[in-house]
XYZ file of C-alpha atoms in Angstrom:
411
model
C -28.739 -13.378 -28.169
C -32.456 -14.471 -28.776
C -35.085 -12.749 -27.737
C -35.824 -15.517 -24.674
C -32.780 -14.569 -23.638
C -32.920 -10.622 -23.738
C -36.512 -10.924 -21.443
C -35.075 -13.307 -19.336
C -31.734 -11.367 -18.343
C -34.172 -8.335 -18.417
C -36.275 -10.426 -15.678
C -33.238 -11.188 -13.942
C -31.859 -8.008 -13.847
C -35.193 -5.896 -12.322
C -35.875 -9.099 -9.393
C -31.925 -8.633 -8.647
C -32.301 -4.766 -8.214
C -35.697 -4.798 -6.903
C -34.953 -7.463 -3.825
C -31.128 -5.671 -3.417
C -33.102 -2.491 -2.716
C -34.996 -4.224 0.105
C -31.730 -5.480 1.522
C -30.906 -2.049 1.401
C -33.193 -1.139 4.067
C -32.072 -3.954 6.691
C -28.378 -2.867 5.968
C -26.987 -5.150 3.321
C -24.684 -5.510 0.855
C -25.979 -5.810 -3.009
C -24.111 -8.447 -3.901
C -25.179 -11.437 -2.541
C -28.979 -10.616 -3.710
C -28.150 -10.492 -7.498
C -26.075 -13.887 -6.527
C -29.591 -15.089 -5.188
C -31.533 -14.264 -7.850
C -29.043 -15.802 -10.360
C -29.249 -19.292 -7.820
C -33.246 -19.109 -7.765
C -34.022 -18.467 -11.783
C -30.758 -20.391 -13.217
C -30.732 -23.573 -14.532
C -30.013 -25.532 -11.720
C -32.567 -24.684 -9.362
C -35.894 -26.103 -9.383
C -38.632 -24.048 -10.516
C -38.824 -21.152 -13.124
C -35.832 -20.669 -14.766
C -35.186 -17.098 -16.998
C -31.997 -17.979 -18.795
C -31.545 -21.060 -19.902
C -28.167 -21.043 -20.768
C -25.955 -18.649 -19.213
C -22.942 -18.975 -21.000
C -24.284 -17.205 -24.044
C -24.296 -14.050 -21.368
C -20.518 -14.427 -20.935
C -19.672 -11.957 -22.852
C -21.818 -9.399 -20.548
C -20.894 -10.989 -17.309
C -16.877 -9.902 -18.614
C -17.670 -6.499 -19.324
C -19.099 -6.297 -16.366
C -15.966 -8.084 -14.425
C -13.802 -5.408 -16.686
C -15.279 -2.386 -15.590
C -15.643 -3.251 -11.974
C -11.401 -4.013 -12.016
C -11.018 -0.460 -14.224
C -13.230 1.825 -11.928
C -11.246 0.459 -9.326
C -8.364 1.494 -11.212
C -9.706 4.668 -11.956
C -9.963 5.177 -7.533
C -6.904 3.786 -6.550
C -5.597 6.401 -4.053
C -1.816 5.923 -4.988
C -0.413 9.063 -2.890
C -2.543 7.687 0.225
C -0.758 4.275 -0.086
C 2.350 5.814 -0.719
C 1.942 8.290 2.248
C 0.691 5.847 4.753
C 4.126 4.758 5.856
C 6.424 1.682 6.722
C 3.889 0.710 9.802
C 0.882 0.792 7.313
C 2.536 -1.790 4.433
C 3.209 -3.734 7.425
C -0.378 -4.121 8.917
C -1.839 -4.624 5.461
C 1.305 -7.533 5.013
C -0.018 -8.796 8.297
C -3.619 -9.223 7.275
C -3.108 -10.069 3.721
C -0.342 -12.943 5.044
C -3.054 -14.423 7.241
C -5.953 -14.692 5.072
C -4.025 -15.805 2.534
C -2.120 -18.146 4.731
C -4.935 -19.710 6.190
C -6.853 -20.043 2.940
C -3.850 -21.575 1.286
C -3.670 -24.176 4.504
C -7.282 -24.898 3.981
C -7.051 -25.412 0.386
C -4.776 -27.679 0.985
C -6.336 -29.697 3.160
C -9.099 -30.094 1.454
C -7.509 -31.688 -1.295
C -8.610 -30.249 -4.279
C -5.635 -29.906 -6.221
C -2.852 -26.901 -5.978
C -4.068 -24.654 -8.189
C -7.509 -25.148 -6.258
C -5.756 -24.185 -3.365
C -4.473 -20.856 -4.797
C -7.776 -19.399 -5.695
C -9.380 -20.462 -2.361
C -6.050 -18.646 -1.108
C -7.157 -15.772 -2.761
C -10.534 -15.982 -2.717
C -10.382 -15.923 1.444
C -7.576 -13.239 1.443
C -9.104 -10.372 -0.632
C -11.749 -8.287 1.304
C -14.583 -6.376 -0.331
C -14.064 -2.869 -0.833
C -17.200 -2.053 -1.118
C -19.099 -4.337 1.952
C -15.883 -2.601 4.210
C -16.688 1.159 2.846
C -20.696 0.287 3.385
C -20.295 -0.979 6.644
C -17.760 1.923 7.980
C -20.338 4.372 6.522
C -23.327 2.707 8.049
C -22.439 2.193 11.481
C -21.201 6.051 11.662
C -17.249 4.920 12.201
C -16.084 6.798 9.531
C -14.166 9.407 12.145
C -12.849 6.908 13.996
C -9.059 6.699 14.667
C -8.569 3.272 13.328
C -10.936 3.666 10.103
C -7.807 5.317 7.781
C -5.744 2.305 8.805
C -9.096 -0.233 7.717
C -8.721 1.879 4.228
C -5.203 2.169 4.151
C -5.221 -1.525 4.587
C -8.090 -2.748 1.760
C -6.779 -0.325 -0.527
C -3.158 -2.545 -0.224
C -5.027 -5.193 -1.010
C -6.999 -4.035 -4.028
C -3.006 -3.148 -5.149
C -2.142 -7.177 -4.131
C -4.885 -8.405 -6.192
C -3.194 -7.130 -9.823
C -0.057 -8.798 -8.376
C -1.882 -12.065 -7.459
C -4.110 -12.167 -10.365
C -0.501 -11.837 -12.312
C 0.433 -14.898 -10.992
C -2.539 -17.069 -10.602
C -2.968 -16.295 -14.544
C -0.454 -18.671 -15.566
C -0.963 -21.275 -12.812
C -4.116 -21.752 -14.303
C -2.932 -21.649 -18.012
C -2.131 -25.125 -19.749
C 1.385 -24.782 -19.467
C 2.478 -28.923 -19.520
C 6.342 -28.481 -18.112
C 8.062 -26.011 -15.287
C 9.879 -24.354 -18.213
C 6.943 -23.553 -19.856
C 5.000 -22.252 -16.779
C 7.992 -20.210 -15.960
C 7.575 -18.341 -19.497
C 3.934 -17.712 -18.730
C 5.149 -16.200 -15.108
C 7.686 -13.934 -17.065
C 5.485 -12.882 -19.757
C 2.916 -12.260 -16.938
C 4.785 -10.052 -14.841
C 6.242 -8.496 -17.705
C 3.303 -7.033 -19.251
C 2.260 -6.012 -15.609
C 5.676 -3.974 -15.507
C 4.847 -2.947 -19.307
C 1.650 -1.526 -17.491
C 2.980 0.333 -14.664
C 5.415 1.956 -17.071
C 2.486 3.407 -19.249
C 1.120 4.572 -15.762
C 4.157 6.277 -14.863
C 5.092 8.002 -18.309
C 2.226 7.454 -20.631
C -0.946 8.840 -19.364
C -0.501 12.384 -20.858
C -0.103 10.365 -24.170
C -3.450 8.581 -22.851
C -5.344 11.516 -21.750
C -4.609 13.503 -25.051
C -6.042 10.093 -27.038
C -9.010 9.680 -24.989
C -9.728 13.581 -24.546
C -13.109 15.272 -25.692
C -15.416 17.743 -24.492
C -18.211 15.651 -24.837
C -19.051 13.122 -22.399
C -20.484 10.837 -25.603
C -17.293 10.135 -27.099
C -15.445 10.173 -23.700
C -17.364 7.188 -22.556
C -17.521 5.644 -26.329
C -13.610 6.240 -26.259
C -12.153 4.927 -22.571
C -14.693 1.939 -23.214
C -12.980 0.888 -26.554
C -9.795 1.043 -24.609
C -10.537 -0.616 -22.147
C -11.587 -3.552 -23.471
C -9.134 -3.484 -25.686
C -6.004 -3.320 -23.138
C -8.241 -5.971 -21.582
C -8.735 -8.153 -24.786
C -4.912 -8.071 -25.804
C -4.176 -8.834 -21.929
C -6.138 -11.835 -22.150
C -4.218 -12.755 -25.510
C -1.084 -12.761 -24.050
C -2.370 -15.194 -21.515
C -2.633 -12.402 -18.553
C -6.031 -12.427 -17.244
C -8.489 -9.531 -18.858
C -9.003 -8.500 -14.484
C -5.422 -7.559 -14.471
C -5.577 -5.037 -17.815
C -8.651 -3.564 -17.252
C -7.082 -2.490 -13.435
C -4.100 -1.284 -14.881
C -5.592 0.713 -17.948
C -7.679 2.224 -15.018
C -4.735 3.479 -13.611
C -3.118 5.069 -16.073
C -6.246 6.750 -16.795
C -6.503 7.966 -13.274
C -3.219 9.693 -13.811
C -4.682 12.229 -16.083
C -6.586 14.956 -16.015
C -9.803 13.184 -17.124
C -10.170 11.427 -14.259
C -13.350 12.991 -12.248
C -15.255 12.834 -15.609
C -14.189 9.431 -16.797
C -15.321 8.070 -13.251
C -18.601 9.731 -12.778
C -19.462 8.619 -16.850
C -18.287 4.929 -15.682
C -19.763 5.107 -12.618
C -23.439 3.727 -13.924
C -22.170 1.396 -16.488
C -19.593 -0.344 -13.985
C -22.719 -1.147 -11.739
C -25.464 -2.243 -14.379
C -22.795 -4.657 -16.028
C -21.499 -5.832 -12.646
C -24.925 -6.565 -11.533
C -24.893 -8.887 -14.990
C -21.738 -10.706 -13.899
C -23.219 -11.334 -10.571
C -26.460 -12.617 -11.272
C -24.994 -14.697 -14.405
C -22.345 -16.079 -11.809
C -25.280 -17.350 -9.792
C -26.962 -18.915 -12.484
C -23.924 -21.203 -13.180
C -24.399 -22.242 -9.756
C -26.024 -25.935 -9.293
C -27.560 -25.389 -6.133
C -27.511 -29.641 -5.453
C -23.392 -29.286 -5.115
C -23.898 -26.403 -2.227
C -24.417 -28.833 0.234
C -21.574 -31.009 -0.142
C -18.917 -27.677 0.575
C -21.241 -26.644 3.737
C -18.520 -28.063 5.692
C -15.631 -26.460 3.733
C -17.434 -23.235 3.325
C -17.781 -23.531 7.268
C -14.535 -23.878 8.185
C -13.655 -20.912 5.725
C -15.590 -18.900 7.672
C -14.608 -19.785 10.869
C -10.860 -19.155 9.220
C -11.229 -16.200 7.627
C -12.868 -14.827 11.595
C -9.886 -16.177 13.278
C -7.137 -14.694 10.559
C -8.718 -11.071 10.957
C -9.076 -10.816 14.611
C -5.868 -12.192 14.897
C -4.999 -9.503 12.505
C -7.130 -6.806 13.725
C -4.945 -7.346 17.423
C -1.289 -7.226 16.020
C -2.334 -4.250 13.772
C -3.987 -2.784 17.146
C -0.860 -3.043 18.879
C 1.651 -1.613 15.878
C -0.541 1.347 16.155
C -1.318 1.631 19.884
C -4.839 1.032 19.308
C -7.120 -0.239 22.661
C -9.308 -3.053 22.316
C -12.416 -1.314 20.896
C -10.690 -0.483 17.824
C -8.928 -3.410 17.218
C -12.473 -5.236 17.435
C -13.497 -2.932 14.720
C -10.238 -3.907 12.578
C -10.802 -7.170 12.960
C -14.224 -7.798 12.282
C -15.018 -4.926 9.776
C -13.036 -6.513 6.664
C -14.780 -9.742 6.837
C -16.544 -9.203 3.737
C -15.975 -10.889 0.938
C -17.547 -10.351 -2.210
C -16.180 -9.267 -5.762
C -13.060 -10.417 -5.889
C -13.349 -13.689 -4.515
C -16.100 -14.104 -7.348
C -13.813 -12.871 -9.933
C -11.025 -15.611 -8.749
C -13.997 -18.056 -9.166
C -14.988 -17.334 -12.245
C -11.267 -17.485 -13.552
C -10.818 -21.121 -11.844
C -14.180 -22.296 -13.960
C -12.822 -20.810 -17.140
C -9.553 -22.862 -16.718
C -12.003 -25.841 -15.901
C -10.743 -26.678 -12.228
C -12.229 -28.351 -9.537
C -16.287 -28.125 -9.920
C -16.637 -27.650 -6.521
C -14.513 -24.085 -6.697
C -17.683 -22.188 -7.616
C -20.292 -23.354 -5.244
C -17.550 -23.418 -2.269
C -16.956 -19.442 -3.078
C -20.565 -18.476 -4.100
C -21.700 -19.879 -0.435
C -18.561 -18.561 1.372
C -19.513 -15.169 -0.114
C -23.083 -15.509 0.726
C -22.183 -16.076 4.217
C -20.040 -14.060 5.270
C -21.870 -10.926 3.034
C -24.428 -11.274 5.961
C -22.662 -12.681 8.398
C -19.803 -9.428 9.112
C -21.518 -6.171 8.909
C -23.773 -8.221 12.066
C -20.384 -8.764 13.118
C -18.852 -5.498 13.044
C -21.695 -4.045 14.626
C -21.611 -5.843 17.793
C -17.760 -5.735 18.117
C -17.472 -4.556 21.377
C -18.409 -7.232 23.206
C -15.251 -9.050 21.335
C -13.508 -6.134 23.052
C -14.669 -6.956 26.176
C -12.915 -10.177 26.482
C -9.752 -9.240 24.347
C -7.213 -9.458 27.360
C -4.282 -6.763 27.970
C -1.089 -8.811 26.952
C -2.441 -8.349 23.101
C -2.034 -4.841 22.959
C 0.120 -2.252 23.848
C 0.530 -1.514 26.898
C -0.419 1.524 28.219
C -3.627 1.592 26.248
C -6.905 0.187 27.619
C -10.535 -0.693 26.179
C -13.402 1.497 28.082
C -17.260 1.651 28.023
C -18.978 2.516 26.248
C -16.890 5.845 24.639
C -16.454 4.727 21.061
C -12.913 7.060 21.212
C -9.632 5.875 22.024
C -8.858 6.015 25.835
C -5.411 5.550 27.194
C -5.555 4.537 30.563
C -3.054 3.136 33.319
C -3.235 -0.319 33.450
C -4.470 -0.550 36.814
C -7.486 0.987 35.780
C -10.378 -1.200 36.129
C -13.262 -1.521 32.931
C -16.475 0.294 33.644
């Protein structure tokens, strides 16, 4: 990397931070500024550019898409999944099989190609962990009754995402027949299985290899591995996403976890900052306007699949209308992931359009849902009886749940 490039991405880096901090203060995510800042100083934006080529940073923009998938690893709350019960796995199937649905539908339409259709699929099913968390923690919901089922239910998804990214990988590989695409399925799945057996039985073996007293060689030491599980999962034609997630599950087996995640805590967000501003800069921002109308009906979509959602999961649980306006418009977000399943699509060299159609659609809606979310009860208000349970009724303005007989008429 020349030394242009090291003050540019240093330039990058500090206007990213330094206008995310402002964004900070009106309530919004990070994300979409370091995507702005890559837009406004990349190549294909009028004006002053700071890198002029960023593919020569794509080898920092995928340790930074590495260690975001592996601290995510590291935090996956397997017993809470496991303990959150049949009606759980069926809310999360409910919201993950609309978004996904409906993206699918629309990638269809638009006519793109199928395996265009599969990453907008994915790229409008997958909510953002951390826009949800941010917004549950910002507008004080946190103790509300239907805020472990939000979790509950983006946490599935984060665990959908390995299985999804197993399968896209080969879909976008250059397999030429069925037969051949079927082997890169198998061998897909198959090293995902190889993975979940290592996080069953092999983390003692893992913790005992990456063990030290020292935080130094701790860091130095679950780095190496993890771009190494992630290198060799990208030779075998799995994407490096789904190895770096899985490594960070086995490691959150052991006994190392609380140290390993508080060492990768800084590095995860420094590099991911890298990936996101570099992601902008591939962005042309000329082709943005010809997906406005695309990104516009994604968005309208993606509202429509998740209060849809947010209702039937409202009624599994006996939820009233307040809280399944909260459900429903609190996991609009859409950030990481959907970037991650763009930058995979651009690699395999799909559809041009894929990356300005996600980078606005993320944009968006990274604005658009915490405003959302915190003006969702007047989306209660007009949420009629017959989509809920009975017995259970929406009241003003108590932010609790209120069952009520159904006679009783809204203050």
């Amino acid at each position: 990397m020349e030394h242009a490039d090291l003050l540019g991405l240093g330039a990058a880096v500090l206007l990213a931070g330094l206008l995310a901090r402002l964004a900070r203060r009106y309530g919004l995510p990070s994300v979409p500024c370091y995507m702005l800042v890559g837009i406004a100083f990349g190549p294909g934006t009028p004006g002053p550019v700071l890198v002029e080529h960023p593919a020569e940073l794509s080898l920092l923009a995928a340790l930074g898409l590495v260690l975001l998938l592996f601290h995510l690893g590291v935090e996956f709350p397997v017993d809470q999944v496991v303990g959150g019960g049949r009606r759980l796995f069926m809310a999360a199937a409910c919201t993950i099989g609309l978004n996904v649905g409906s993206g699918l539908l629309l990638g269809l339409a638009l006519g793109w190609g199928v395996p265009e259709a599969l990453v907008i699929a994915g790229a409008l099913g997958i909510s953002s962990s951390a826009i949800v968390t941010k917004t549950l923690i910002e507008l004080h919901r946190l103790t509300n009754a239907e805020t472990p089922v939000i979790l509950g239910i983006i946490v599935i998804e984060d665990l959908f995402l390995a299985v999804y990214l197993a399968l896209l990988s080969p879909v976008l590989s250059d397999a030429d027949t069925a037969a051949e695409l079927a082997g890169d399925v198998a061998l897909s799945f198959g090293f995902l299985v190889l993975l979940f057996v290592v996080a069953r039985f092999g983390a003692r073996g893992v913790g005992a290899l990456l063990g030290s007293r020292e935080d130094e060689l701790l860091a130095v030491l679950t780095i190496g591995l993890v771009v190494l599980v992630a290198g060799v999962s990208q030779e075998v034609g799995v994407s490096d996403a789904i190895g770096a997630l899985m490594i960070g599950l086995v490691v959150s087996r052991t006994e190392l976890r609380e140290r390993v995640e508080r060492l990768v805590l800084p590095l995860r967000d420094v590099f991911a900052a890298v990936f996101f501003v570099t992601f902008g800069m591939t962005i042309e921002v000329a082709d943005l306007g010809p997906v406005a109308v695309a990104v516009a009906l994604a968005v309208c979509l993606t509202v429509l699949a998740n209060v849809s959602a947010g209702a039937v999961v409202a009624r599994l649980f006996g939820f009233n209308q307040r809280a399944a306006a909260n459900m429903g418009l609190t996991v609009l977000g859409r950030g990481e992931f959907s970037l991650i399943l763009a930058t995979l699509a651009i690699g395999a060299g799909l559809d041009d359009r894929i990356g300005p159609f996600v980078a606005l659609y993320v944009l968006f809606l990274a604005v658009l849902s915490p405003l959302l979310a915190a003006h969702a009860r007047y989306l209660a208000r007009i949420m009629p009886d017959w989509m809920l349970r009975p017995g259970w009724r929406w009241c003003f303005p108590d932010e609790t749940l209120v069952r009520a007989p159904l006679g009783t008429s809204r203050k």
